[in-house]
Amino acid sequence: NMLRAECYKQRMEKGLSFLEFNYMIMQAYDFYYLNNKYGCNMQFGGDDQWSNMLAGTDLIRRKNSKDAYAMTITLLLNSEGKKMGKTAKGAVWLDPNKTSPFEFYQYWRNVEDQDVMKCIRMLTFIPLDEINAMEAWDDSRINEKKEVLAYELTALVHGTDEAEKAKAVSKSLFAGGGDDANMPTVEVAAADVPEDGIGIIDLAVLCGFAPSKGEARRLIQQGGISVNEEKVQGFDLRFTAEELKEGVRLKKGKKVFKKAILG
């Protein structure tokens, strides 16, 4: 069955890892387990998952003698034809413990200009006549479209209260200063802060701005990190435990904010 699936035919020519080859079996067993434990009998997924989902319905039918169903949804691709949400910037989670409401809002607020209307059409419940009217807006209103998209999706996933907070924080931060109470925070353990303070390179890595100290150095050299709205000019900047108790606001580029606090 796997070899008959078009997705496997194409990838077999390029080569598959052991994990990739067994992915269909793993996904099928996952559906079977959820059916056994929770009575789950419907799986939704992108249309590239059709074969994997059918494998699950077949396994449930054979082992449990029950009917199960699969439904695919058009893949959400950006203007370059790549899946959205699993980019190099990291996955976008619905769980607020993995992606905070503010970060969720910011992700959609910062989508590429050419992807905004597609996302509004596919992901929101805004009436189509209103969407058609928005499509006719002047190009100068592109940020307004992005704010509509970000607000609608954040409200849908996290509720209107969190959407309002994220919108207010986003506006105030981009305007400079503003309330940072709802900004994503990173707790710095007291044990990680030496007597003379923690360095900006280590703090940048802890905040997830860079995967390594070397990458953090390059980012600082390129002027890509700001602290309390001031661009970091060197590598010798340090922050004491007292400063971290108050909270240190960091920014990567123009769009990624984190507040470092002593945990």
XYZ file of C-alpha atoms in Angstrom:
263
model
C 0.000 0.000 0.000
C 2.805 2.407 0.847
C 4.541 1.811 -2.472
C 1.304 2.486 -4.329
C 0.981 5.924 -2.669
C 2.196 8.707 -4.960
C 4.016 10.541 -2.156
C 6.135 7.448 -1.420
C 6.749 6.702 -5.108
C 8.233 10.170 -5.579
C 10.350 10.066 -2.442
C 11.631 6.518 -3.005
C 13.517 7.838 -6.027
C 15.414 10.312 -3.823
C 15.753 7.947 -0.871
C 13.921 7.619 2.443
C 15.303 7.310 5.954
C 14.118 4.430 8.143
C 11.973 6.885 10.140
C 10.398 8.367 7.008
C 9.657 4.924 5.597
C 7.859 3.940 8.815
C 5.998 7.237 9.202
C 2.766 5.849 7.714
C 2.793 2.917 10.147
C 3.471 5.220 13.101
C 0.673 7.613 12.139
C -1.737 4.730 11.556
C -0.944 3.277 14.986
C -1.379 6.714 16.572
C -4.918 6.937 15.137
C -5.620 3.371 16.291
C -4.420 4.205 19.832
C -6.608 7.344 20.012
C -9.555 5.321 18.767
C -8.998 2.699 21.470
C -8.410 5.079 24.355
C -10.611 8.074 23.524
C -13.058 6.838 20.903
C -11.545 9.184 18.315
C -12.930 8.202 14.909
C -12.108 11.200 12.690
C -8.686 12.499 11.670
C -8.157 15.830 9.940
C -4.985 16.700 8.091
C -3.376 18.399 5.138
C -4.022 16.787 1.773
C -0.426 15.474 1.765
C -1.441 13.199 4.677
C -4.213 11.327 2.826
C -2.376 7.998 2.476
C -1.191 8.060 6.099
C -4.698 8.801 7.366
C -6.257 6.032 5.287
C -3.719 3.614 6.754
C -5.132 4.519 10.182
C -8.761 3.982 9.156
C -7.779 0.609 7.670
C -5.910 -0.457 10.832
C -8.890 0.500 13.035
C -11.272 -1.409 10.768
C -9.078 -4.520 10.799
C -8.221 -4.573 14.522
C -11.317 -3.009 16.116
C -13.956 -3.784 13.484
C -15.029 -0.125 13.700
C -15.538 2.578 11.130
C -13.134 5.516 11.179
C -12.911 8.513 8.884
C -10.357 10.848 7.375
C -10.794 14.355 6.043
C -8.130 16.395 4.283
C -7.802 20.155 4.098
C -5.974 22.227 1.487
C -2.399 22.817 2.576
C -1.624 26.344 3.692
C 1.375 27.346 1.583
C 3.172 30.666 1.446
C 3.961 32.522 -1.771
C 7.101 30.377 -2.213
C 5.095 27.152 -2.064
C 6.382 26.164 1.396
C 4.230 25.000 4.302
C 3.474 27.740 6.801
C 4.016 27.126 10.496
C 7.026 24.782 10.223
C 9.550 27.213 8.811
C 13.099 27.825 9.984
C 11.578 30.238 12.506
C 9.928 27.311 14.285
C 6.503 25.790 14.549
C 3.437 27.800 15.548
C 1.590 26.007 18.337
C -1.997 26.448 19.519
C -0.887 25.592 23.070
C -0.138 28.893 24.879
C 2.639 27.149 26.822
C 4.481 26.506 23.553
C 3.541 29.673 21.634
C 2.249 32.497 23.817
C -0.789 34.502 22.615
C 1.534 37.461 21.972
C 3.948 35.368 19.886
C 0.978 33.806 18.076
C -0.363 37.283 17.282
C 3.064 38.451 16.135
C 3.491 35.457 13.810
C 0.355 36.351 11.859
C 1.051 40.085 12.117
C 4.349 39.472 10.317
C 3.319 37.166 7.462
C 4.508 38.172 3.996
C 2.401 40.822 2.281
C 1.418 38.490 -0.565
C 0.145 35.810 1.867
C -2.195 37.976 3.957
C -5.405 37.709 1.922
C -4.955 33.970 1.372
C -4.683 33.461 5.141
C -7.693 35.658 5.819
C -9.766 33.639 3.327
C -8.632 30.215 4.549
C -8.359 30.712 8.300
C -10.872 33.320 9.484
C -14.652 33.427 9.643
C -14.889 36.981 8.303
C -17.853 37.110 5.840
C -16.729 36.784 2.216
C -18.252 40.126 1.187
C -16.089 41.845 3.838
C -13.013 39.938 2.644
C -13.709 40.970 -0.946
C -13.951 44.582 0.201
C -10.625 44.255 2.064
C -8.971 42.859 -1.049
C -9.774 46.126 -2.801
C -8.048 48.217 -0.116
C -5.131 50.361 -1.200
C -1.649 48.836 -0.767
C -0.931 51.418 1.909
C -3.353 49.550 4.198
C -1.394 46.274 4.177
C -0.521 46.569 7.884
C -4.180 47.060 8.681
C -4.947 43.781 6.873
C -2.232 42.028 8.873
C -3.654 43.358 12.133
C -7.105 42.058 11.168
C -5.622 38.626 10.400
C -3.583 38.494 13.623
C -6.482 39.670 15.786
C -9.063 37.308 14.269
C -6.845 34.218 14.602
C -5.658 35.067 18.113
C -9.264 35.635 19.209
C -10.287 32.333 17.613
C -7.540 30.336 19.343
C -7.021 32.194 22.638
C -10.165 34.316 23.078
C -10.895 38.012 22.583
C -9.294 39.074 25.892
C -5.902 37.648 24.886
C -6.295 39.043 21.368
C -6.944 42.528 22.777
C -3.897 42.258 25.069
C -1.658 41.065 22.222
C -2.877 43.845 19.945
C -2.331 46.520 22.612
C 1.149 45.232 23.517
C 2.131 44.981 19.860
C 1.072 48.564 19.141
C 2.767 49.973 22.230
C 6.021 48.080 21.673
C 6.332 49.021 18.029
C 5.625 52.620 18.975
C 8.508 52.407 21.470
C 8.192 51.834 25.199
C 4.740 50.816 26.286
C 3.356 48.190 28.626
C 5.309 44.943 28.487
C 3.225 43.010 31.030
C 2.042 40.537 28.399
C 5.316 40.229 26.518
C 6.770 36.681 26.313
C 9.204 36.195 29.162
C 12.270 34.047 29.688
C 13.180 33.115 33.236
C 16.884 33.183 34.023
C 17.864 30.917 36.895
C 19.769 32.666 39.677
C 22.449 29.965 39.389
C 23.096 31.077 35.790
C 23.866 34.665 36.828
C 27.475 35.167 38.070
C 28.284 37.884 40.602
C 29.361 40.235 37.811
C 26.184 39.496 35.841
C 25.208 37.434 32.815
C 26.613 38.470 29.439
C 24.514 39.592 26.491
C 25.694 36.626 24.394
C 24.494 34.069 26.962
C 21.254 36.000 27.441
C 20.601 36.092 23.682
C 20.979 32.300 23.537
C 18.703 31.818 26.580
C 16.060 33.993 24.912
C 16.174 31.804 21.812
C 17.463 34.603 19.585
C 20.341 32.396 18.454
C 21.052 28.646 18.693
C 24.684 29.129 19.763
C 27.061 31.709 21.186
C 28.750 32.029 17.789
C 25.426 32.851 16.116
C 24.642 35.313 18.912
C 27.969 37.089 18.306
C 27.213 37.395 14.594
C 23.752 38.728 15.358
C 25.174 41.401 17.676
C 27.879 42.322 15.139
C 25.153 42.866 12.549
C 23.244 45.163 14.906
C 20.411 42.672 15.272
C 19.828 42.885 19.051
C 18.508 45.778 21.117
C 18.137 46.071 24.892
C 15.554 48.461 26.314
C 15.245 50.034 22.835
C 19.014 50.642 22.486
C 21.034 48.676 19.929
C 23.748 46.504 21.485
C 27.146 47.759 20.295
C 29.519 45.182 21.809
C 29.930 41.856 23.552
C 30.821 43.124 27.038
C 27.307 44.165 28.107
C 26.262 42.340 31.299
C 23.148 42.221 33.478
C 23.124 41.732 37.238
C 20.569 39.749 39.227
C 19.078 43.035 40.441
C 18.543 44.254 36.877
C 16.944 40.941 35.931
C 14.576 41.185 38.877
C 13.215 44.350 37.281
C 13.161 42.697 33.869
C 15.315 43.356 30.819
C 13.501 43.935 27.518
C 15.302 42.494 24.502
C 14.470 42.745 20.822
C 15.775 40.775 17.850
C 15.495 42.721 14.635
C 12.303 44.744 14.521
C 9.710 42.129 15.349
C 10.813 39.623 18.012
C 10.498 40.687 21.656
C 11.413 38.912 24.899
C 11.628 40.046 28.496
C 14.322 38.343 30.591
C 13.516 38.102 34.303
C 15.174 36.398 37.245
C 13.380 33.085 37.875
